[in-house]
JSON list of C-alpha atoms in Angstrom, two decimals:
[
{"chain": "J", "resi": 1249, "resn": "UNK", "atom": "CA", "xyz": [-70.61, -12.85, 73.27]},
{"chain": "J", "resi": 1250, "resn": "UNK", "atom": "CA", "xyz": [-72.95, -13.56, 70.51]},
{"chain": "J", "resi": 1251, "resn": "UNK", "atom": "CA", "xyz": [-74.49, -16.37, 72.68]},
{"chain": "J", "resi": 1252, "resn": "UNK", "atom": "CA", "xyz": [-74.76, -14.36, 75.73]},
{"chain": "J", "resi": 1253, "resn": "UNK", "atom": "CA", "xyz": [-77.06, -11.13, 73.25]},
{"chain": "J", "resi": 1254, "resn": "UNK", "atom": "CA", "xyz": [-79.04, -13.87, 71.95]},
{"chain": "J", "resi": 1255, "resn": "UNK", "atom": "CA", "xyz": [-80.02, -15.07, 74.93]},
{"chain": "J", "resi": 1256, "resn": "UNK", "atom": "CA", "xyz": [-80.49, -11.53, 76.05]},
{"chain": "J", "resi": 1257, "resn": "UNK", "atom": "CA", "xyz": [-83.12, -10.86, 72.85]},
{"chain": "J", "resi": 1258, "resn": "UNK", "atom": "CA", "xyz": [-84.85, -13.98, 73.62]},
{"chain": "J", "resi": 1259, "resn": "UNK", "atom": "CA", "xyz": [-85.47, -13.33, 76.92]},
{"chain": "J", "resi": 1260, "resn": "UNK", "atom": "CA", "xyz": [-86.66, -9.80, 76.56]},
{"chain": "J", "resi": 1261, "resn": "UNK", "atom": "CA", "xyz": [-88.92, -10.62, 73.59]},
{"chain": "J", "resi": 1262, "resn": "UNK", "atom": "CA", "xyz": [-90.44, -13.65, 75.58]},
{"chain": "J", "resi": 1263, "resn": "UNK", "atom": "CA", "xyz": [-90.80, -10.99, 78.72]},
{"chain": "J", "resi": 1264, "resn": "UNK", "atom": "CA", "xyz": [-92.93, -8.96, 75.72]},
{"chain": "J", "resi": 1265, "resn": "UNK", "atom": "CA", "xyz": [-95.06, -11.47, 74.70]},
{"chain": "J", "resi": 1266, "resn": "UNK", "atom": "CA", "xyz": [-95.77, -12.59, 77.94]},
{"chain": "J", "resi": 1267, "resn": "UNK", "atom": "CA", "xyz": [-96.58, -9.10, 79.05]},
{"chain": "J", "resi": 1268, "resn": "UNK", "atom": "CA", "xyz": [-98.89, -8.49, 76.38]},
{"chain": "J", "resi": 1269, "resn": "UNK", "atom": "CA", "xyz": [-100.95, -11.80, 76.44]},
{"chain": "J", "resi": 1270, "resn": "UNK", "atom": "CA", "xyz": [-101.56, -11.10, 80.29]},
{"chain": "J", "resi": 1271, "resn": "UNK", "atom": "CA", "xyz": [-102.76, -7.52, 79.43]},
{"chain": "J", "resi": 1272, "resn": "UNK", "atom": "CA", "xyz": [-105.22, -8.77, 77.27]},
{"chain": "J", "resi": 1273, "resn": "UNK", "atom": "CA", "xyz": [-106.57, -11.76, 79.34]},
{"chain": "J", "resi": 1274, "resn": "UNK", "atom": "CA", "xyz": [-110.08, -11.11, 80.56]},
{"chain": "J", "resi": 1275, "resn": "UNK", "atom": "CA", "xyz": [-111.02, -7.97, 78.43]},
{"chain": "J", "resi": 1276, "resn": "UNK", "atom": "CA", "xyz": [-113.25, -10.34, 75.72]},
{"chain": "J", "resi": 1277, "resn": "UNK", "atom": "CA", "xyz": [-116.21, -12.57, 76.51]},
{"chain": "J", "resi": 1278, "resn": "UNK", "atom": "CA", "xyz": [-117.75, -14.49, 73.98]},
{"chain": "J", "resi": 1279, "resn": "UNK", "atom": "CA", "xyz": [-120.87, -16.49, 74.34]},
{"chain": "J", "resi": 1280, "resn": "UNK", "atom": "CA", "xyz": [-123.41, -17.44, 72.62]},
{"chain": "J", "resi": 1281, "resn": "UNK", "atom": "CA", "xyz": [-127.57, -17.66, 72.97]},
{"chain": "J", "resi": 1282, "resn": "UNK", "atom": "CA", "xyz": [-130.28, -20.07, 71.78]},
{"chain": "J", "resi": 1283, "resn": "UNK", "atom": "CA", "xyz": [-134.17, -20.58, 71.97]},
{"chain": "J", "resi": 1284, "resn": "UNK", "atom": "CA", "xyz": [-134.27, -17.17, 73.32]},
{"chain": "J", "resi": 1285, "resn": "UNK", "atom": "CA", "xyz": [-137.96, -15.69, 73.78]},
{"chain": "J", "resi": 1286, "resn": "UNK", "atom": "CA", "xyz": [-139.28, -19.51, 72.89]},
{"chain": "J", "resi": 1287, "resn": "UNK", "atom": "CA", "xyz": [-142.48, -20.84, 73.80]},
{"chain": "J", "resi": 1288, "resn": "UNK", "atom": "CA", "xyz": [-141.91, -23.84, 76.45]},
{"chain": "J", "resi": 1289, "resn": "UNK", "atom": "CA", "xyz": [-138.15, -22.26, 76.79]},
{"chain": "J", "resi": 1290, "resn": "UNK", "atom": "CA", "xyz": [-137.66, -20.97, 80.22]},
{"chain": "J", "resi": 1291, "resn": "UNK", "atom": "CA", "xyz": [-134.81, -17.48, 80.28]},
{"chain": "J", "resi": 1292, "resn": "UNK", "atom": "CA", "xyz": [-131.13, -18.14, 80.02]},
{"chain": "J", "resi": 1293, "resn": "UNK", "atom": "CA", "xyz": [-129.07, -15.41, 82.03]},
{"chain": "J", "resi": 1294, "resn": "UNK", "atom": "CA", "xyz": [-125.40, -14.20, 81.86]},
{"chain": "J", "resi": 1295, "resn": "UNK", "atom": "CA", "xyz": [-123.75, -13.54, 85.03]},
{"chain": "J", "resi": 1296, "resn": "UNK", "atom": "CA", "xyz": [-120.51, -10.83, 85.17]},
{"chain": "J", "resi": 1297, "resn": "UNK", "atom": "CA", "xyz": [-118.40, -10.23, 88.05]},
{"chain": "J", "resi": 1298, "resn": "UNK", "atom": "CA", "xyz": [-115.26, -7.64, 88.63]},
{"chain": "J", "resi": 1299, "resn": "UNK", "atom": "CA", "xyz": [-112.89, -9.70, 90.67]},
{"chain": "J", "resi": 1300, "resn": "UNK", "atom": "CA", "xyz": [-111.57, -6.55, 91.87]},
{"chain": "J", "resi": 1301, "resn": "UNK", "atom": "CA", "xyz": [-108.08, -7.37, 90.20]},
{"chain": "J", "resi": 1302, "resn": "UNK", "atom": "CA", "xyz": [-108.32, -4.25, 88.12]},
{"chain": "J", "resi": 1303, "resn": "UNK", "atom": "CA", "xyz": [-106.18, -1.31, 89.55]},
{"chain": "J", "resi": 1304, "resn": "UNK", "atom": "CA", "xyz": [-108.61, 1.79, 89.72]},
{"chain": "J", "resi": 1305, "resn": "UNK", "atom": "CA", "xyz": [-111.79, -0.74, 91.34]},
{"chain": "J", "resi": 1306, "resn": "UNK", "atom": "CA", "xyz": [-114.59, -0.26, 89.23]},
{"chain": "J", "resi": 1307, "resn": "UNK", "atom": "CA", "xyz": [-115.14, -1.27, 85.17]},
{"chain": "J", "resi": 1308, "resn": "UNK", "atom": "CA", "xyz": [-117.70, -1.84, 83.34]},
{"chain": "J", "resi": 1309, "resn": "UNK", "atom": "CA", "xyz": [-119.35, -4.72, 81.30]},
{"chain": "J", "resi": 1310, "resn": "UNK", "atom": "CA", "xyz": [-119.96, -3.53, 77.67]},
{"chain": "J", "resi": 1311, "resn": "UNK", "atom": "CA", "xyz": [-122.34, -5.55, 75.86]},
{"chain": "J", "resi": 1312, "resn": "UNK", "atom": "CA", "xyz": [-122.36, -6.49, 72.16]},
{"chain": "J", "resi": 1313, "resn": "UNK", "atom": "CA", "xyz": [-125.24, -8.39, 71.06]},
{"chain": "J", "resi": 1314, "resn": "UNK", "atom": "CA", "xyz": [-125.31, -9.45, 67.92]},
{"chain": "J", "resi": 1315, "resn": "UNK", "atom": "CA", "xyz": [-127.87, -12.09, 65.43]},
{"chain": "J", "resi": 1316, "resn": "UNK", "atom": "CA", "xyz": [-127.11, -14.93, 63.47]},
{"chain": "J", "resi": 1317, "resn": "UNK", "atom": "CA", "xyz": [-126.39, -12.42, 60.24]},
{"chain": "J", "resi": 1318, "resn": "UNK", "atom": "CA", "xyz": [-123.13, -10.60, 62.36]},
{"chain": "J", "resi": 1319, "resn": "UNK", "atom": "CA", "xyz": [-125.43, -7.56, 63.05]},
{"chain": "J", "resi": 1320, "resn": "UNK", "atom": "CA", "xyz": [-125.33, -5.45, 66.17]},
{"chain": "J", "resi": 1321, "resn": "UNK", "atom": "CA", "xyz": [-128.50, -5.56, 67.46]},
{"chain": "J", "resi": 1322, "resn": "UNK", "atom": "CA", "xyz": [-128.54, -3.96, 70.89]},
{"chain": "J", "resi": 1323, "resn": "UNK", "atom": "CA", "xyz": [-125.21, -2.39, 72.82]},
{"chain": "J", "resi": 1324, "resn": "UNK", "atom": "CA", "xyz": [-124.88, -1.56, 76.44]},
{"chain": "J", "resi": 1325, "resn": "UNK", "atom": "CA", "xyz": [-122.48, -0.74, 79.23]},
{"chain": "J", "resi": 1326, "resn": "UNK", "atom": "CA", "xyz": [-122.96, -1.66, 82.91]},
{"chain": "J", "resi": 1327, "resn": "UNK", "atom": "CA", "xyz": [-120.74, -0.52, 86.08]},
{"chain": "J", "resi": 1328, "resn": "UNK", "atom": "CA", "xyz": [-119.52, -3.98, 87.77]},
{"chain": "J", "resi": 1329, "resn": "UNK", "atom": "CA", "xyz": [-117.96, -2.36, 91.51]},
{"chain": "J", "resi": 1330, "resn": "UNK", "atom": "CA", "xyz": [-115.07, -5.09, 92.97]},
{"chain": "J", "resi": 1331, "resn": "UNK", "atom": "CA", "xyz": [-116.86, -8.51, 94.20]},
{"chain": "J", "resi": 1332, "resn": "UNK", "atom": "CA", "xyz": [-120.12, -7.41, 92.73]},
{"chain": "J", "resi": 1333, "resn": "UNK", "atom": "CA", "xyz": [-122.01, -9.66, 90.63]},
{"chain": "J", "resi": 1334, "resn": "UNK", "atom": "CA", "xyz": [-124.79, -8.25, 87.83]},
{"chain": "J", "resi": 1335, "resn": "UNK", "atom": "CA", "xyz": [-127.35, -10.57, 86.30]},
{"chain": "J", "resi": 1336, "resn": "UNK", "atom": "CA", "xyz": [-129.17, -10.31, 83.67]},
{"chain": "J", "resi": 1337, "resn": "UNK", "atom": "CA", "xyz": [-131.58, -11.78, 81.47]},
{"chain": "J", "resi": 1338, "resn": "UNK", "atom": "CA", "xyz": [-131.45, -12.45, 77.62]},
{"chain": "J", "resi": 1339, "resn": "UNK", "atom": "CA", "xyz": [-134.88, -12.20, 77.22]},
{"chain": "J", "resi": 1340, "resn": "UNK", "atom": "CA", "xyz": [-135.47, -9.41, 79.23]},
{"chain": "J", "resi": 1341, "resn": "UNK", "atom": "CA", "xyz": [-132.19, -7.32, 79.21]},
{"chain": "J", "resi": 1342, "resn": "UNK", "atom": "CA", "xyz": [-130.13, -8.21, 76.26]},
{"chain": "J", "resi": 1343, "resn": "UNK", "atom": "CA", "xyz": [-132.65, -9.22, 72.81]},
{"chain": "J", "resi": 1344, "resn": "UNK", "atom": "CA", "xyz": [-135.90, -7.17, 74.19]},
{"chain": "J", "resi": 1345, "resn": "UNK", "atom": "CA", "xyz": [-134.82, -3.68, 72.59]},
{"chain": "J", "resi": 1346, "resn": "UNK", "atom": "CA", "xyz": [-133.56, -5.07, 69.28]},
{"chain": "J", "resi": 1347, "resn": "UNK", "atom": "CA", "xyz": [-132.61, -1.91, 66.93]},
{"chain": "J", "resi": 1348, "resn": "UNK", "atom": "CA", "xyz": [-134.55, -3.28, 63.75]},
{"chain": "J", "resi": 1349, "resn": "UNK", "atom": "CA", "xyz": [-137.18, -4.97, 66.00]},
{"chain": "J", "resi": 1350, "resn": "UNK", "atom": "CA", "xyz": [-137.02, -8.13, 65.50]},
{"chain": "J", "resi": 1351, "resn": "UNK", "atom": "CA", "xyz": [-136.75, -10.34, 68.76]},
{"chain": "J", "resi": 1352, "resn": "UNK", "atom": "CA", "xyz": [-133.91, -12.67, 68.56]},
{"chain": "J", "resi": 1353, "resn": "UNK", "atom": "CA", "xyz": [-134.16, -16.35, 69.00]},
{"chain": "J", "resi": 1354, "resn": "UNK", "atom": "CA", "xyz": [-129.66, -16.86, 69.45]},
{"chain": "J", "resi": 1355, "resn": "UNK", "atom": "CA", "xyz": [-127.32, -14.91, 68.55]},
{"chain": "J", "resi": 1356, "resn": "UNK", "atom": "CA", "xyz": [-123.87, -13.87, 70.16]},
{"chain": "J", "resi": 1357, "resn": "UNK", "atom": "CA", "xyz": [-122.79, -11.63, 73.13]},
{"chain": "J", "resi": 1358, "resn": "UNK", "atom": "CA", "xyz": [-119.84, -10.08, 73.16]},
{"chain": "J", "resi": 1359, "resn": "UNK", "atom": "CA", "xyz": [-118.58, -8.26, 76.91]},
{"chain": "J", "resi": 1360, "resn": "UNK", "atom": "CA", "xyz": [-115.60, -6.02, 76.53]},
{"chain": "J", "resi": 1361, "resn": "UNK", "atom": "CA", "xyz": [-114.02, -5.46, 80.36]},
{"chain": "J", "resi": 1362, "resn": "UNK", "atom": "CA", "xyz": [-113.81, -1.25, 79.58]},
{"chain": "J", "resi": 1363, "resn": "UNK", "atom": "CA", "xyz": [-113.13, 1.38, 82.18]},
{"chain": "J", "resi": 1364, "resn": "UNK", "atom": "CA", "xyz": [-115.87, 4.25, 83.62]},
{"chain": "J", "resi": 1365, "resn": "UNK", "atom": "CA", "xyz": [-115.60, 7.46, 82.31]},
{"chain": "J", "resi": 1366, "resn": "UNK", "atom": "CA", "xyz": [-116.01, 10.06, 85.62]},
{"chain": "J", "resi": 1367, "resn": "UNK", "atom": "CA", "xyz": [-117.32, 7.33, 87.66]},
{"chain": "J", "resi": 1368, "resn": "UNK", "atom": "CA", "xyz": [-120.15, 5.76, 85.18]},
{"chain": "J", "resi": 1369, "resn": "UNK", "atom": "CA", "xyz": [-120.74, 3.84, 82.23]},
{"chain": "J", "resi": 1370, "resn": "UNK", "atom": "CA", "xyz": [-121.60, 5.49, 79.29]},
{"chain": "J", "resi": 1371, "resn": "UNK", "atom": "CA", "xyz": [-123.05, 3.21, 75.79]},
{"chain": "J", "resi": 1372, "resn": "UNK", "atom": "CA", "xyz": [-119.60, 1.57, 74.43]},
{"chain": "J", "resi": 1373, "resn": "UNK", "atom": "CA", "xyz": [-119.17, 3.64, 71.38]},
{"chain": "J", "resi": 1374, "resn": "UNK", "atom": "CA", "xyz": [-116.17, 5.43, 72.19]},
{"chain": "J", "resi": 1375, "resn": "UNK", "atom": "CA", "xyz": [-113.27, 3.16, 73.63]},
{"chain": "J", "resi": 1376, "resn": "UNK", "atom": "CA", "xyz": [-110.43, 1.71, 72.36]},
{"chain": "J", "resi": 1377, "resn": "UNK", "atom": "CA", "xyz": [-107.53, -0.75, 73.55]},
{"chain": "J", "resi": 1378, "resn": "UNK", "atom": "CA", "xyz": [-105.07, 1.41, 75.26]},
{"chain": "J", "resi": 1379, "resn": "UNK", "atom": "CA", "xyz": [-103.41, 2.59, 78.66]},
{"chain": "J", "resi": 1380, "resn": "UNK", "atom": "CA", "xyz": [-105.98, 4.33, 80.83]},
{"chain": "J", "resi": 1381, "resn": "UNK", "atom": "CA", "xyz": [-103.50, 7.28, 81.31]},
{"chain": "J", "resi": 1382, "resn": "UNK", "atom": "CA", "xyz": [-103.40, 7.48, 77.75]},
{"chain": "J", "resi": 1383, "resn": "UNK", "atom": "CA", "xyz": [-107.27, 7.96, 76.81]},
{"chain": "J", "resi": 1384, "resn": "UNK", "atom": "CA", "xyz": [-108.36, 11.33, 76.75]},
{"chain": "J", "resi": 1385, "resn": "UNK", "atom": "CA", "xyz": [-111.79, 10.92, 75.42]},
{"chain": "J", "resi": 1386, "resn": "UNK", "atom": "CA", "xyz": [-113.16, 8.03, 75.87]},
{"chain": "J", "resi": 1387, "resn": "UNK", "atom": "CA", "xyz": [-112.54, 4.80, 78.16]},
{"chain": "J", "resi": 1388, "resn": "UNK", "atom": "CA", "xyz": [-109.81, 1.88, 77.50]},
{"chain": "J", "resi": 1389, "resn": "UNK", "atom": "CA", "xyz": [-110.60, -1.88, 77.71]},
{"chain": "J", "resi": 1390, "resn": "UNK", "atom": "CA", "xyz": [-109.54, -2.76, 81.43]},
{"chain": "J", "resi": 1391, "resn": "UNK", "atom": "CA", "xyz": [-108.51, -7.12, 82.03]},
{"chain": "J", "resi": 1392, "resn": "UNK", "atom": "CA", "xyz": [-110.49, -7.96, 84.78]},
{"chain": "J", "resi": 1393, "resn": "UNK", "atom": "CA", "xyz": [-114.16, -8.97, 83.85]},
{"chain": "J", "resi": 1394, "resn": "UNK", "atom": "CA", "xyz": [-115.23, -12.97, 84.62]},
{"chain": "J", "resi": 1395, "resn": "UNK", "atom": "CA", "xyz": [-118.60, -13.95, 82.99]},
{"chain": "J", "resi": 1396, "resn": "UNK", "atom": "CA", "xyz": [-120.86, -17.35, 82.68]},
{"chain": "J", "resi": 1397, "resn": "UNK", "atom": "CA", "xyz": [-123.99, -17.74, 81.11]},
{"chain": "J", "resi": 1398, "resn": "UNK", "atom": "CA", "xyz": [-126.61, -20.24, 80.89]},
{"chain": "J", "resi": 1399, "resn": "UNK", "atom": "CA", "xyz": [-127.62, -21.98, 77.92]},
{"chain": "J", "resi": 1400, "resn": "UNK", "atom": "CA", "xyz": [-130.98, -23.54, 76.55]},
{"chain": "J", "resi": 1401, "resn": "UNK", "atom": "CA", "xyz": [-130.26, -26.59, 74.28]},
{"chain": "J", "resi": 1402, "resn": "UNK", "atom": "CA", "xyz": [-132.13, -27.39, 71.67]},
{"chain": "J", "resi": 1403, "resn": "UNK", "atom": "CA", "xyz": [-135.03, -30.44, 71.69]},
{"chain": "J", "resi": 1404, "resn": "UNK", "atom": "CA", "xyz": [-135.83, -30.65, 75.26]},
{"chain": "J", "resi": 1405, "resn": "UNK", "atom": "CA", "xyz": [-135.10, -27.10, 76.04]},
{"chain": "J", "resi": 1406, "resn": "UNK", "atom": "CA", "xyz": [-132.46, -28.48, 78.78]},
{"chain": "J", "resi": 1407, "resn": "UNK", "atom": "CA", "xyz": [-130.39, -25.62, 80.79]},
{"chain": "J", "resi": 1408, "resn": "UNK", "atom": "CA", "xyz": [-126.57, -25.67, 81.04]},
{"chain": "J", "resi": 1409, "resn": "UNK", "atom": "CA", "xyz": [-124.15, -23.36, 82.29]},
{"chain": "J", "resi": 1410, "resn": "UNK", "atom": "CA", "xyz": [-120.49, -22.31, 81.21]},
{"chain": "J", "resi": 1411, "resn": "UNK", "atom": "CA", "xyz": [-117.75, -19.65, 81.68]},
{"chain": "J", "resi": 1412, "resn": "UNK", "atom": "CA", "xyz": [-117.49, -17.37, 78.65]},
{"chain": "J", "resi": 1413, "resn": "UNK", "atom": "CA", "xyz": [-114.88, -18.07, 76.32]},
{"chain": "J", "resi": 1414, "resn": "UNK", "atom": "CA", "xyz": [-111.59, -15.60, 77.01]},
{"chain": "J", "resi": 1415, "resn": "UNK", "atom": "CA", "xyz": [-110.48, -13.82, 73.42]},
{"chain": "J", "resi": 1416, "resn": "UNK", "atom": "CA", "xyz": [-107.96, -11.68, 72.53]},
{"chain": "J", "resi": 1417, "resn": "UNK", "atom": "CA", "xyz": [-109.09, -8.21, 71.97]},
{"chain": "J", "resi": 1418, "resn": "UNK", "atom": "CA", "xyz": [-107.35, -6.61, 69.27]},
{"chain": "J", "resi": 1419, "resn": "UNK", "atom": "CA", "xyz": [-107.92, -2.50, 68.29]},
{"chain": "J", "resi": 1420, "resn": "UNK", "atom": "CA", "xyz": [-109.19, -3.40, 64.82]},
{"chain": "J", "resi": 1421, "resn": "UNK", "atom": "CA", "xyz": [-112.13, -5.44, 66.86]},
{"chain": "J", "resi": 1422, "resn": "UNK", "atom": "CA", "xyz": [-112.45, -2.47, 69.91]},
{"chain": "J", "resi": 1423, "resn": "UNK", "atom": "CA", "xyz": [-112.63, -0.40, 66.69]},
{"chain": "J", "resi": 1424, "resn": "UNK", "atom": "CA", "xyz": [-115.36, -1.97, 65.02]},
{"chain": "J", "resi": 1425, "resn": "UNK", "atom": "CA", "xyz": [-117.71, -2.84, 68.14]},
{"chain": "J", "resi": 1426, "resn": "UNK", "atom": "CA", "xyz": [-117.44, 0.74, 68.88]},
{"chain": "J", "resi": 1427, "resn": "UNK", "atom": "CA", "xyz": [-118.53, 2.20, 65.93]},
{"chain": "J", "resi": 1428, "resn": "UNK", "atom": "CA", "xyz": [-121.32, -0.26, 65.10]},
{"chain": "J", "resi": 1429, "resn": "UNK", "atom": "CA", "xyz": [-122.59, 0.91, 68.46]},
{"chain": "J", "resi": 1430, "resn": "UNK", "atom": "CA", "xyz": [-122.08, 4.79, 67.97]},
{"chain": "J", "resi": 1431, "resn": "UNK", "atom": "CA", "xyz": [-124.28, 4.06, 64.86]},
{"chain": "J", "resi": 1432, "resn": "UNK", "atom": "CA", "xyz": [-126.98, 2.07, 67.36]},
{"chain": "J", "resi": 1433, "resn": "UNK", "atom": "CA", "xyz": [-126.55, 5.52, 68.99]},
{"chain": "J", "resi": 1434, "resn": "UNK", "atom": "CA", "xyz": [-127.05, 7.81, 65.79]},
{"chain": "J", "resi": 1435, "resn": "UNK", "atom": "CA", "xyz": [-129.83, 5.84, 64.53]},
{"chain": "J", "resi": 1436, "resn": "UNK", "atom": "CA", "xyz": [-131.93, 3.82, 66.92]},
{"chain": "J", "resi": 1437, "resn": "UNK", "atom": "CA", "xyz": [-134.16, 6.44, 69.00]},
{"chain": "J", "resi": 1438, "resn": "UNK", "atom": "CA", "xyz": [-133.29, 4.54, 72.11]},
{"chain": "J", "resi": 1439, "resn": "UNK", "atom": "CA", "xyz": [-133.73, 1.69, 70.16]},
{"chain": "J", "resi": 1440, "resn": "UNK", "atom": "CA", "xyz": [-130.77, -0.81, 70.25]},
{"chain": "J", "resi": 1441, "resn": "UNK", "atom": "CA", "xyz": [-129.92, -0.42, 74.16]},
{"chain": "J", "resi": 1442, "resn": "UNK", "atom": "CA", "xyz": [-129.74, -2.93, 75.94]},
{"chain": "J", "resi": 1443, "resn": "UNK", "atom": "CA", "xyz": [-130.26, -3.12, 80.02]},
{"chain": "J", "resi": 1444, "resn": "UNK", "atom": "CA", "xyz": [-128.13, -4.22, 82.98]},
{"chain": "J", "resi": 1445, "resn": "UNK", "atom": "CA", "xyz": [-130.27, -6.31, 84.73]},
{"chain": "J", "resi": 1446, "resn": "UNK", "atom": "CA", "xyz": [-129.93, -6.35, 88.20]},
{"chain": "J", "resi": 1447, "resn": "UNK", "atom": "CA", "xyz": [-126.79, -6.47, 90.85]},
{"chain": "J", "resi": 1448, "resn": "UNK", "atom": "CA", "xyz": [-123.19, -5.13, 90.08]}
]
């Protein structure tokens, strides 16, 4: 008998874990930028698409750029519609309305896979890791987004490409990227926002 519960627990803790890994697959992007707004550099670009996997269709693509210090320099949030596929610039969309402006050579870019808020996407400052029948007041990170980006390498300024690197996106971190970019909000006199390029 005492087999047979073990077994039991084991199984339903594994069922658990597997749930909640799957949950959070695809709701954090990380990437990274370099020689950004360089002389003899030509414009790296990050590319998002919404498989359509997510339940309610539409999400959005929050973006979280920050500089080499871990300071949020620009925040944004773009509607990606099922199959759609936004592009947009890092010189252009993502360092070229820095909040303390200074234009950023590399730095990081964070996308958080979020849901709309009645149909649009408002700046990221108020969201949170949760169900979406649960949020009353803001929007909940939503697994679906897929994003590459292109990448200019130091010395000959050559360009590669990769996928974004998947993370785990815990509350504490939903927490903190939303407040930095409430206070991008508070402060920045539409400085700080960044813009979606073009597509969905």
């Amino acid at each position: 008998m005492k087999k047979i519960m073990m077994i039991v627990v084991c199984t339903l803790a594994l069922a658990l874990c597997t749930a909640s890994a799957f949950a959070q697959a695809d709701t954090l992007k990380q990437d990274y930028f370099a020689n950004a707004n360089t002389a003899g550099a030509t414009d790296a670009t990050v590319r998002v698409s919404n498989p359509g996997t997510y339940a309610s269709g539409n999400i959005c693509a929050s973006f979280f750029v920050f500089d080499p210090m871990q300071e949020l320099t620009e925040c944004c949030s773009c509607l990606q519609t099922p199959d759609g596929l936004g592009t947009l610039s890092v010189n252009t969309d993502l360092t070229n309305n820095p909040l303390t402006g200074v234009t950023l050579t590399t730095g990081k870019i964070a996308i958080v896979s979020t849901t709309p808020i009645n149909g649009v996407c408002p700046l990221p400052y108020n969201f949170s890791v949760c169900l979406p029948s649960a949020s009353t007041s803001g929007a909940c990170a939503a697994p679906a987004i897929r994003a590459w980006a292109t990448h200019i390498q130091n010395g000959n300024f050559a360009v590669t490409e990769t996928p974004s690197q998947d993370a785990t996106l815990s509350a504490g971190e939903a927490r903190r990227l939303a407040q930095q970019c409430y206070a991008i909000k508070l402060v920045g006199s539409g400085k700080g926002v960044c813009s979606c390029g073009v597509g969905d």
